Amino acid sequence: MAKKSTTVFFCQECGHESSKWMGQCPACKKWNTFVEEKVNVTGGSKITPFREAAKPVEIGAISMREEERLHTGIAELDRVLGGGIMQGSLTLVGGDPGIGKSTLLLQMCRLLANAGRRILYISGEESLKQIKLRANRIGEFRDTMFLLCETNLGVVEETIRHTKPEVVIIDSIQTMYQEAVTSAPGSVSQVREATNVFLQLAKGMGISIFIVGHVTKEGTVAGPRVLEHMVDTVLYFEGDRYASYRILRGVKNRFGSTNEIGVFEMRKEGLIEVENPSEYMLSGKPVGASGSVVVCSVEGTRPILIEIQALVCRTNFGIPRRQTTGTDFNRVNLLMAVLEKRLGLQIGDCDAYVNLAGGMKISEPAIDLGLIMAIVSSFKNRPVDEKTIVFGEVGLSGEVRAVTMAQQRVQEARKLGYETVIMPRVNLEGMDMIDGIRVIGVGGIGEAIDVI
């Protein structure tokens, strides 16, 4: 049947399709997200399902058993994945250019290949010699590791079906194109079509597929938002490309907990796991300096100790300047307003600079009390005891509210040699006391400042 070309508009956020351009997407309510694309329309198109026709099954007749996971040999990556790679899963890995996405996946391929697994690495951005050059820096590879440089989706699909690997790496999804779709590679139609093909391959053949995705300047994966909804797991690689640390964060996981993180250090031989992130983040902490407070945050199931630094000084301009790194700017302004209203501190005409040392980005409310303590310490120029940590959520009335996993936070502080913990009083009920550390419960920010 002859093909005819038609013009449609796609929303870059959610993938909503429309026959005309609209300022606001009716599905996700975002503005100016529609892009124009030409597609070929043929009659009688048919999508091949990746499994037989489904039939309703009684819930009691479904047998449950623990799914066997494939361990990558990288403990931090296994943690973020929920214990290892699930068979037939589709995982999206996003991050800034040069952050180390391809390096981490290549290291994973090396460990899996050396364990006798059949691996296929498909690159649409690098040549075979470029990949080999990078692989030589990592180590030796066994012959069960196969490389393919191709961007044609039809050729890639046929190769996967013929090779039958256990794990496939697609680097990257924005370079793959389907000949039947006339739009350019990386467009909404091409990304959606490519992801759908890899989803059918993963579920139909039981292959674990990792997709590398480019990110936009806002930090989200480029392409339609539906891409993140289609995959099973979404991992983001964070960190400054010029610094040595890297943080792998799981923002979606159908096979494990979300917001789990893995910490890596970039070296010349590749990415090295950081087994104790708290100790790593606190390295170089100043002694006896005002405005420095250690807090305990929980990322997924892991408690991490982080240093909060604050600098408060009188402004030389009509409007005070506020700047934050690693935490929410508006949250810091709110906490400073609470200090001025509830404790009478005249900090409304002061410049304030807040930094989370180590490059972490944390929005958990449990660091509120640490932000308060750091700001007050810098304002009064009085240092906080270096063997003390604080955590707790602060309300608009100045009260210190309960947080989750208080027991694990105290245990992490004890493990690293801290002697005093200042925490919400309501969390003390039902918590087992730990020998060797003093736990102080407070009900408001005034009590916490008096203790320090």
GROMACS .gro file of C-alpha atoms in nm:
model
  452
    1MET     CA    1   0.000   0.000   0.000
    2ALA     CA    2   0.134   0.345  -0.086
    3LYS     CA    3   0.252   0.558   0.202
    4LYS     CA    4   0.132   0.909   0.254
    5SER     CA    5   0.302   1.168   0.470
    6THR     CA    6   0.118   1.372   0.729
    7THR     CA    7   0.221   1.630   0.986
    8VAL     CA    8   0.147   1.575   1.354
    9PHE     CA    9   0.253   1.750   1.673
   10PHE     CA   10   0.399   1.572   1.976
   11CYS     CA   11   0.439   1.693   2.334
   12GLN     CA   12   0.804   1.656   2.436
   13GLU     CA   13   0.706   1.606   2.801
   14CYS     CA   14   0.441   1.334   2.788
   15GLY     CA   15   0.428   1.229   2.420
   16HIS     CA   16   0.069   1.346   2.364
   17GLU     CA   17  -0.016   1.357   1.993
   18SER     CA   18  -0.223   1.628   1.826
   19SER     CA   19  -0.313   1.719   1.469
   20LYS     CA   20  -0.244   2.088   1.535
   21TRP     CA   21  -0.007   2.295   1.744
   22MET     CA   22  -0.129   2.401   2.089
   23GLY     CA   23   0.031   2.632   2.340
   24GLN     CA   24  -0.057   2.414   2.639
   25CYS     CA   25  -0.059   2.035   2.635
   26PRO     CA   26  -0.403   1.907   2.739
   27ALA     CA   27  -0.247   1.594   2.896
   28CYS     CA   28   0.039   1.721   3.115
   29LYS     CA   29  -0.059   2.094   3.119
   30LYS     CA   30   0.292   2.207   3.017
   31TRP     CA   31   0.337   2.515   2.798
   32ASN     CA   32   0.526   2.536   2.465
   33THR     CA   33   0.620   2.168   2.454
   34PHE     CA   34   0.470   2.072   2.114
   35VAL     CA   35   0.707   1.998   1.826
   36GLU     CA   36   0.615   1.932   1.462
   37GLU     CA   37   0.706   1.602   1.297
   38LYS     CA   38   0.623   1.433   0.968
   39VAL     CA   39   0.520   1.068   0.983
   40ASN     CA   40   0.425   0.812   0.721
   41VAL     CA   41   0.079   0.662   0.752
   42THR     CA   42   0.004   0.317   0.609
   43GLY     CA   43  -0.312   0.116   0.632
   44GLY     CA   44  -0.341  -0.212   0.812
   45SER     CA   45  -0.038  -0.171   1.037
   46LYS     CA   46   0.000  -0.439   1.296
   47ILE     CA   47   0.211  -0.458   1.612
   48THR     CA   48   0.344  -0.800   1.702
   49PRO     CA   49   0.286  -0.872   2.071
   50PHE     CA   50   0.583  -0.992   2.276
   51ARG     CA   51   0.381  -1.271   2.437
   52GLU     CA   52   0.074  -1.482   2.371
   53ALA     CA   53  -0.274  -1.342   2.414
   54ALA     CA   54  -0.339  -1.287   2.785
   55LYS     CA   55  -0.629  -1.445   2.971
   56PRO     CA   56  -0.776  -1.347   3.308
   57VAL     CA   57  -0.625  -1.547   3.596
   58GLU     CA   58  -0.755  -1.581   3.951
   59ILE     CA   59  -0.530  -1.402   4.197
   60GLY     CA   60  -0.514  -1.708   4.420
   61ALA     CA   61  -0.384  -1.921   4.133
   62ILE     CA   62  -0.074  -1.703   4.084
   63SER     CA   63   0.234  -1.867   4.236
   64MET     CA   64   0.493  -1.639   4.394
   65ARG     CA   65   0.862  -1.720   4.398
   66GLU     CA   66   1.174  -1.514   4.446
   67GLU     CA   67   1.310  -1.401   4.111
   68GLU     CA   68   1.676  -1.480   4.058
   69ARG     CA   69   1.885  -1.170   4.001
   70LEU     CA   70   2.207  -1.137   3.806
   71HIS     CA   71   2.477  -0.979   4.023
   72THR     CA   72   2.691  -0.727   3.837
   73GLY     CA   73   2.997  -0.756   4.062
   74ILE     CA   74   2.959  -0.386   4.153
   75ALA     CA   75   2.797  -0.371   4.497
   76GLU     CA   76   2.689  -0.006   4.469
   77LEU     CA   77   2.518  -0.071   4.135
   78ASP     CA   78   2.347  -0.383   4.271
   79ARG     CA   79   2.218  -0.177   4.564
   80VAL     CA   80   2.059   0.083   4.337
   81LEU     CA   81   1.907  -0.188   4.113
   82GLY     CA   82   1.745  -0.353   4.415
   83GLY     CA   83   1.987  -0.645   4.454
   84GLY     CA   84   2.101  -0.708   4.098
   85ILE     CA   85   1.977  -0.717   3.738
   86MET     CA   86   1.630  -0.861   3.695
   87GLN     CA   87   1.586  -1.090   3.394
   88GLY     CA   88   1.386  -0.926   3.115
   89SER     CA   89   1.414  -0.576   3.265
   90LEU     CA   90   1.450  -0.251   3.072
   91THR     CA   91   1.670   0.007   3.250
   92LEU     CA   92   1.726   0.371   3.152
   93VAL     CA   93   2.054   0.536   3.260
   94GLY     CA   94   2.069   0.915   3.228
   95GLY     CA   95   2.328   1.178   3.312
   96ASP     CA   96   2.528   1.475   3.189
   97PRO     CA   97   2.784   1.427   2.909
   98GLY     CA   98   3.116   1.299   3.041
   99ILE     CA   99   2.976   1.202   3.381
  100GLY     CA  100   3.072   0.834   3.340
  101LYS     CA  101   2.759   0.650   3.217
  102SER     CA  102   2.937   0.455   2.945
  103THR     CA  103   3.235   0.385   3.172
  104LEU     CA  104   3.016   0.236   3.445
  105LEU     CA  105   2.823   0.018   3.200
  106LEU     CA  106   3.146  -0.096   3.034
  107GLN     CA  107   3.286  -0.195   3.374
  108MET     CA  108   2.967  -0.388   3.443
  109CYS     CA  109   2.998  -0.563   3.105
  110ARG     CA  110   3.357  -0.663   3.183
  111LEU     CA  111   3.263  -0.824   3.516
  112LEU     CA  112   2.964  -1.003   3.364
  113ALA     CA  113   3.165  -1.124   3.063
  114ASN     CA  114   3.444  -1.251   3.287
  115ALA     CA  115   3.177  -1.444   3.480
  116GLY     CA  116   3.081  -1.623   3.157
  117ARG     CA  117   2.775  -1.414   3.065
  118ARG     CA  118   2.698  -1.330   2.703
  119ILE     CA  119   2.704  -0.951   2.659
  120LEU     CA  120   2.623  -0.732   2.357
  121TYR     CA  121   2.733  -0.367   2.361
  122ILE     CA  122   2.567  -0.158   2.086
  123SER     CA  123   2.702   0.192   2.029
  124GLY     CA  124   2.562   0.455   1.798
  125GLU     CA  125   2.812   0.723   1.897
  126GLU     CA  126   3.157   0.558   1.905
  127SER     CA  127   3.352   0.337   1.669
  128LEU     CA  128   3.476  -0.009   1.760
  129LYS     CA  129   3.831   0.121   1.807
  130GLN     CA  130   3.712   0.396   2.042
  131ILE     CA  131   3.527   0.147   2.259
  132LYS     CA  132   3.826  -0.089   2.256
  133LEU     CA  133   4.057   0.195   2.360
  134ARG     CA  134   3.834   0.277   2.657
  135ALA     CA  135   3.799  -0.091   2.744
  136ASN     CA  136   4.178  -0.134   2.758
  137ARG     CA  137   4.196   0.121   3.040
  138ILE     CA  138   3.944  -0.080   3.242
  139GLY     CA  139   4.096  -0.427   3.209
  140GLU     CA  140   4.085  -0.754   3.018
  141PHE     CA  141   3.762  -0.878   2.856
  142ARG     CA  142   3.664  -1.235   2.773
  143ASP     CA  143   3.535  -1.343   2.431
  144THR     CA  144   3.172  -1.348   2.553
  145MET     CA  145   3.168  -0.968   2.510
  146PHE     CA  146   3.046  -0.857   2.165
  147LEU     CA  147   3.054  -0.504   2.017
  148LEU     CA  148   2.832  -0.355   1.746
  149CYS     CA  149   2.834  -0.003   1.601
  150GLU     CA  150   2.493   0.054   1.442
  151THR     CA  151   2.208   0.306   1.455
  152ASN     CA  152   1.953   0.133   1.230
  153LEU     CA  153   1.689  -0.008   1.463
  154GLY     CA  154   1.601  -0.291   1.223
  155VAL     CA  155   1.960  -0.413   1.210
  156VAL     CA  156   1.996  -0.382   1.587
  157GLU     CA  157   1.678  -0.582   1.649
  158GLU     CA  158   1.785  -0.858   1.409
  159THR     CA  159   2.132  -0.877   1.569
  160ILE     CA  160   1.984  -0.914   1.918
  161ARG     CA  161   1.749  -1.190   1.804
  162HIS     CA  162   2.034  -1.374   1.629
  163THR     CA  163   2.300  -1.331   1.902
  164LYS     CA  164   2.064  -1.403   2.196
  165PRO     CA  165   2.273  -1.225   2.464
  166GLU     CA  166   2.185  -1.213   2.834
  167VAL     CA  167   2.255  -0.840   2.872
  168VAL     CA  168   2.240  -0.566   2.606
  169ILE     CA  169   2.371  -0.209   2.632
  170ILE     CA  170   2.225   0.058   2.398
  171ASP     CA  171   2.444   0.371   2.385
  172SER     CA  172   2.242   0.579   2.324
  173ILE     CA  173   1.867   0.571   2.260
  174GLN     CA  174   1.877   0.915   2.089
  175THR     CA  175   2.095   0.778   1.806
  176MET     CA  176   1.865   0.489   1.709
  177TYR     CA  177   1.631   0.538   1.413
  178GLN     CA  178   1.355   0.339   1.245
  179GLU     CA  179   1.345   0.366   0.866
  180ALA     CA  180   0.965   0.359   0.862
  181VAL     CA  181   0.958   0.679   1.072
  182THR     CA  182   1.064   0.983   0.867
  183SER     CA  183   1.154   1.211   1.157
  184ALA     CA  184   1.517   1.263   1.259
  185PRO     CA  185   1.693   1.043   1.518
  186GLY     CA  186   1.634   1.168   1.871
  187SER     CA  187   1.286   1.302   1.791
  188VAL     CA  188   0.980   1.207   1.992
  189SER     CA  189   0.860   0.953   1.736
  190GLN     CA  190   1.199   0.784   1.695
  191VAL     CA  191   1.271   0.760   2.069
  192ARG     CA  192   0.925   0.623   2.141
  193GLU     CA  193   0.945   0.367   1.860
  194ALA     CA  194   1.295   0.252   1.961
  195THR     CA  195   1.197   0.215   2.326
  196ASN     CA  196   0.892   0.011   2.230
  197VAL     CA  197   1.109  -0.227   2.022
  198PHE     CA  198   1.356  -0.278   2.308
  199LEU     CA  199   1.067  -0.329   2.551
  200GLN     CA  200   0.930  -0.612   2.334
  201LEU     CA  201   1.276  -0.770   2.305
  202ALA     CA  202   1.336  -0.753   2.680
  203LYS     CA  203   1.002  -0.904   2.779
  204GLY     CA  204   0.971  -1.148   2.493
  205MET     CA  205   1.324  -1.293   2.501
  206GLY     CA  206   1.403  -1.242   2.871
  207ILE     CA  207   1.700  -1.014   2.792
  208SER     CA  208   1.809  -0.743   3.035
  209ILE     CA  209   1.856  -0.423   2.834
  210PHE     CA  210   2.026  -0.102   2.954
  211ILE     CA  211   1.947   0.217   2.760
  212VAL     CA  212   2.171   0.524   2.786
  213GLY     CA  213   1.978   0.850   2.757
  214HIS     CA  214   2.105   1.204   2.704
  215VAL     CA  215   1.975   1.472   2.941
  216THR     CA  216   1.850   1.824   2.875
  217LYS     CA  217   1.978   2.141   3.040
  218GLU     CA  218   1.707   2.094   3.306
  219GLY     CA  219   1.862   1.759   3.400
  220THR     CA  220   1.587   1.531   3.264
  221VAL     CA  221   1.624   1.265   2.995
  222ALA     CA  222   1.585   1.415   2.649
  223GLY     CA  223   1.284   1.300   2.450
  224PRO     CA  224   0.926   1.229   2.550
  225ARG     CA  225   0.844   1.182   2.917
  226VAL     CA  226   0.668   0.859   2.820
  227LEU     CA  227   1.017   0.708   2.784
  228GLU     CA  228   1.058   0.701   3.164
  229HIS     CA  229   0.711   0.549   3.205
  230MET     CA  230   0.781   0.263   2.965
  231VAL     CA  231   1.103   0.137   3.127
  232ASP     CA  232   1.124  -0.065   3.449
  233THR     CA  233   1.407   0.127   3.615
  234VAL     CA  234   1.536   0.484   3.579
  235LEU     CA  235   1.886   0.564   3.706
  236TYR     CA  236   2.045   0.911   3.708
  237PHE     CA  237   2.420   0.968   3.729
  238GLU     CA  238   2.487   1.290   3.921
  239GLY     CA  239   2.793   1.491   4.015
  240ASP     CA  240   3.034   1.749   3.882
  241ARG     CA  241   3.224   1.613   3.583
  242TYR     CA  242   3.536   1.797   3.707
  243ALA     CA  243   3.516   1.644   4.057
  244SER     CA  244   3.615   1.291   4.155
  245TYR     CA  245   3.284   1.179   4.307
  246ARG     CA  246   2.982   1.040   4.123
  247ILE     CA  247   2.638   0.952   4.263
  248LEU     CA  248   2.411   0.697   4.095
  249ARG     CA  249   2.051   0.758   4.203
  250GLY     CA  250   1.751   0.534   4.134
  251VAL     CA  251   1.441   0.750   4.079
  252LYS     CA  252   1.218   0.465   3.960
  253ASN     CA  253   1.248   0.092   4.023
  254ARG     CA  254   0.977  -0.169   3.978
  255PHE     CA  255   1.199  -0.431   4.140
  256GLY     CA  256   1.330  -0.242   4.445
  257SER     CA  257   1.321   0.073   4.653
  258THR     CA  258   1.345   0.415   4.488
  259ASN     CA  259   1.579   0.701   4.583
  260GLU     CA  260   1.853   0.447   4.657
  261ILE     CA  261   2.201   0.582   4.582
  262GLY     CA  262   2.542   0.441   4.500
  263VAL     CA  263   2.859   0.647   4.545
  264PHE     CA  264   3.160   0.616   4.314
  265GLU     CA  265   3.495   0.786   4.276
  266MET     CA  266   3.634   0.854   3.929
  267ARG     CA  267   3.996   0.745   3.880
  268LYS     CA  268   4.215   0.682   3.577
  269GLU     CA  269   4.129   0.309   3.585
  270GLY     CA  270   3.755   0.380   3.596
  271LEU     CA  271   3.486   0.419   3.861
  272ILE     CA  272   3.572   0.285   4.208
  273GLU     CA  273   3.305   0.210   4.469
  274VAL     CA  274   3.295   0.419   4.786
  275GLU     CA  275   3.206   0.169   5.058
  276ASN     CA  276   3.160   0.429   5.335
  277PRO     CA  277   3.004   0.743   5.180
  278SER     CA  278   2.966   0.919   5.518
  279GLU     CA  279   3.338   0.907   5.588
  280TYR     CA  280   3.409   1.015   5.230
  281MET     CA  281   3.171   1.312   5.246
  282LEU     CA  282   3.315   1.436   5.578
  283SER     CA  283   3.678   1.423   5.470
  284GLY     CA  284   3.842   1.765   5.508
  285LYS     CA  285   3.584   1.897   5.756
  286PRO     CA  286   3.723   2.206   5.938
  287VAL     CA  287   3.779   2.194   6.314
  288GLY     CA  288   3.650   2.474   6.534
  289ALA     CA  289   3.488   2.672   6.250
  290SER     CA  290   3.153   2.839   6.300
  291GLY     CA  291   2.868   2.762   6.061
  292SER     CA  292   2.970   2.395   6.019
  293VAL     CA  293   2.721   2.128   6.132
  294VAL     CA  294   2.699   1.755   6.054
  295VAL     CA  295   2.353   1.617   5.975
  296CYS     CA  296   2.227   1.269   5.894
  297SER     CA  297   2.013   1.217   5.586
  298VAL     CA  298   1.860   0.894   5.456
  299GLU     CA  299   1.887   0.817   5.085
  300GLY     CA  300   1.673   0.512   5.009
  301THR     CA  301   1.771   0.272   5.288
  302ARG     CA  302   2.117   0.418   5.354
  303PRO     CA  303   2.189   0.682   5.623
  304ILE     CA  304   2.461   0.928   5.517
  305LEU     CA  305   2.634   1.191   5.729
  306ILE     CA  306   2.685   1.523   5.548
  307GLU     CA  307   2.842   1.851   5.652
  308ILE     CA  308   2.631   2.166   5.615
  309GLN     CA  309   2.825   2.491   5.587
  310ALA     CA  310   2.664   2.832   5.634
  311LEU     CA  311   2.805   3.183   5.609
  312VAL     CA  312   2.593   3.471   5.740
  313CYS     CA  313   2.715   3.832   5.731
  314ARG     CA  314   2.574   4.185   5.709
  315THR     CA  315   2.488   4.290   5.358
  316ASN     CA  316   2.643   4.587   5.180
  317PHE     CA  317   2.346   4.627   4.946
  318GLY     CA  318   1.983   4.722   4.986
  319ILE     CA  319   1.860   4.367   4.925
  320PRO     CA  320   2.042   4.083   5.105
  321ARG     CA  321   2.183   3.807   4.889
  322ARG     CA  322   2.093   3.441   4.947
  323GLN     CA  323   2.265   3.149   4.774
  324THR     CA  324   2.240   2.772   4.827
  325THR     CA  325   2.429   2.475   4.685
  326GLY     CA  326   2.292   2.122   4.722
  327THR     CA  327   1.963   2.212   4.892
  328ASP     CA  328   1.640   2.399   4.818
  329PHE     CA  329   1.684   2.776   4.803
  330ASN     CA  330   1.324   2.848   4.909
  331ARG     CA  331   1.355   2.611   5.207
  332VAL     CA  332   1.653   2.806   5.340
  333ASN     CA  333   1.462   3.135   5.308
  334LEU     CA  334   1.168   2.980   5.494
  335LEU     CA  335   1.389   2.858   5.781
  336MET     CA  336   1.555   3.199   5.812
  337ALA     CA  337   1.209   3.356   5.840
  338VAL     CA  338   1.124   3.107   6.118
  339LEU     CA  339   1.442   3.206   6.305
  340GLU     CA  340   1.361   3.576   6.279
  341LYS     CA  341   0.996   3.536   6.380
  342ARG     CA  342   1.022   3.272   6.657
  343LEU     CA  343   1.362   3.355   6.811
  344GLY     CA  344   1.391   3.724   6.728
  345LEU     CA  345   1.724   3.693   6.543
  346GLN     CA  346   1.778   3.999   6.323
  347ILE     CA  347   1.903   3.818   6.013
  348GLY     CA  348   1.663   3.970   5.761
  349ASP     CA  349   1.931   4.218   5.649
  350CYS     CA  350   2.209   3.959   5.625
  351ASP     CA  351   2.361   3.781   5.329
  352ALA     CA  352   2.337   3.402   5.368
  353TYR     CA  353   2.530   3.134   5.182
  354VAL     CA  354   2.455   2.764   5.244
  355ASN     CA  355   2.654   2.473   5.101
  356LEU     CA  356   2.627   2.095   5.135
  357ALA     CA  357   2.987   1.975   5.129
  358GLY     CA  358   3.073   1.679   4.908
  359GLY     CA  359   2.846   1.773   4.618
  360MET     CA  360   2.534   1.597   4.746
  361LYS     CA  361   2.189   1.728   4.653
  362ILE     CA  362   1.940   1.667   4.933
  363SER     CA  363   1.581   1.784   4.972
  364GLU     CA  364   1.487   1.567   5.271
  365PRO     CA  365   1.314   1.771   5.548
  366ALA     CA  366   1.527   1.593   5.812
  367ILE     CA  367   1.817   1.830   5.742
  368ASP     CA  368   1.608   2.134   5.847
  369LEU     CA  369   1.743   2.137   6.202
  370GLY     CA  370   2.099   2.114   6.069
  371LEU     CA  371   2.037   2.414   5.843
  372ILE     CA  372   1.901   2.609   6.140
  373MET     CA  373   2.202   2.521   6.356
  374ALA     CA  374   2.453   2.612   6.085
  375ILE     CA  375   2.290   2.951   6.018
  376VAL     CA  376   2.273   3.039   6.390
  377SER     CA  377   2.631   2.920   6.446
  378SER     CA  378   2.761   3.144   6.169
  379PHE     CA  379   2.545   3.440   6.274
  380LYS     CA  380   2.668   3.427   6.636
  381ASN     CA  381   3.018   3.313   6.531
  382ARG     CA  382   3.008   3.022   6.775
  383PRO     CA  383   3.125   2.679   6.652
  384VAL     CA  384   2.923   2.363   6.713
  385ASP     CA  385   3.092   2.070   6.886
  386GLU     CA  386   3.257   1.860   6.613
  387LYS     CA  387   3.141   1.535   6.780
  388THR     CA  388   2.771   1.633   6.753
  389ILE     CA  389   2.522   1.562   6.477
  390VAL     CA  390   2.167   1.691   6.443
  391PHE     CA  391   1.861   1.596   6.240
  392GLY     CA  392   1.491   1.680   6.245
  393GLU     CA  393   1.221   1.854   6.045
  394VAL     CA  394   1.134   2.211   6.145
  395GLY     CA  395   0.779   2.349   6.119
  396LEU     CA  396   0.663   2.708   6.074
  397SER     CA  397   0.602   2.740   6.449
  398GLY     CA  398   0.960   2.647   6.524
  399GLU     CA  399   0.871   2.296   6.642
  400VAL     CA  400   1.101   2.000   6.566
  401ARG     CA  401   0.897   1.722   6.407
  402ALA     CA  402   0.961   1.348   6.378
  403VAL     CA  403   1.161   1.188   6.096
  404THR     CA  404   1.183   0.834   5.966
  405MET     CA  405   1.457   0.577   6.042
  406ALA     CA  406   1.582   0.760   6.354
  407GLN     CA  407   1.739   0.442   6.493
  408GLN     CA  408   1.950   0.387   6.181
  409ARG     CA  409   2.065   0.750   6.182
  410VAL     CA  410   2.190   0.723   6.541
  411GLN     CA  411   2.368   0.395   6.463
  412GLU     CA  412   2.548   0.556   6.167
  413ALA     CA  413   2.663   0.842   6.390
  414ARG     CA  414   2.789   0.597   6.652
  415LYS     CA  415   2.977   0.397   6.388
  416LEU     CA  416   3.173   0.705   6.280
  417GLY     CA  417   3.266   0.802   6.635
  418TYR     CA  418   3.019   1.081   6.714
  419GLU     CA  419   2.932   1.129   7.081
  420THR     CA  420   2.611   1.340   7.081
  421VAL     CA  421   2.294   1.332   6.872
  422ILE     CA  422   2.032   1.609   6.881
  423MET     CA  423   1.706   1.480   6.736
  424PRO     CA  424   1.325   1.522   6.766
  425ARG     CA  425   1.192   1.430   7.109
  426VAL     CA  426   0.897   1.242   6.959
  427ASN     CA  427   1.139   0.995   6.795
  428LEU     CA  428   1.273   0.888   7.135
  429GLU     CA  429   0.957   0.692   7.211
  430GLY     CA  430   1.011   0.325   7.134
  431MET     CA  431   1.371   0.374   7.018
  432ASP     CA  432   1.640   0.146   7.159
  433MET     CA  433   1.921   0.336   7.327
  434ILE     CA  434   2.271   0.278   7.188
  435ASP     CA  435   2.572   0.253   7.418
  436GLY     CA  436   2.854   0.500   7.370
  437ILE     CA  437   2.649   0.791   7.236
  438ARG     CA  438   2.437   1.057   7.409
  439VAL     CA  439   2.095   1.118   7.256
  440ILE     CA  440   1.916   1.447   7.330
  441GLY     CA  441   1.554   1.499   7.228
  442VAL     CA  442   1.428   1.852   7.156
  443GLY     CA  443   1.080   1.984   7.088
  444GLY     CA  444   1.169   2.318   6.930
  445ILE     CA  445   1.452   2.509   6.770
  446GLY     CA  446   1.501   2.717   7.086
  447GLU     CA  447   1.580   2.406   7.287
  448ALA     CA  448   1.822   2.281   7.023
  449ILE     CA  449   2.014   2.610   7.017
  450ASP     CA  450   2.034   2.614   7.400
  451VAL     CA  451   2.180   2.261   7.399
  452ILE     CA  452   2.450   2.355   7.151
   0.00000   0.00000   0.00000
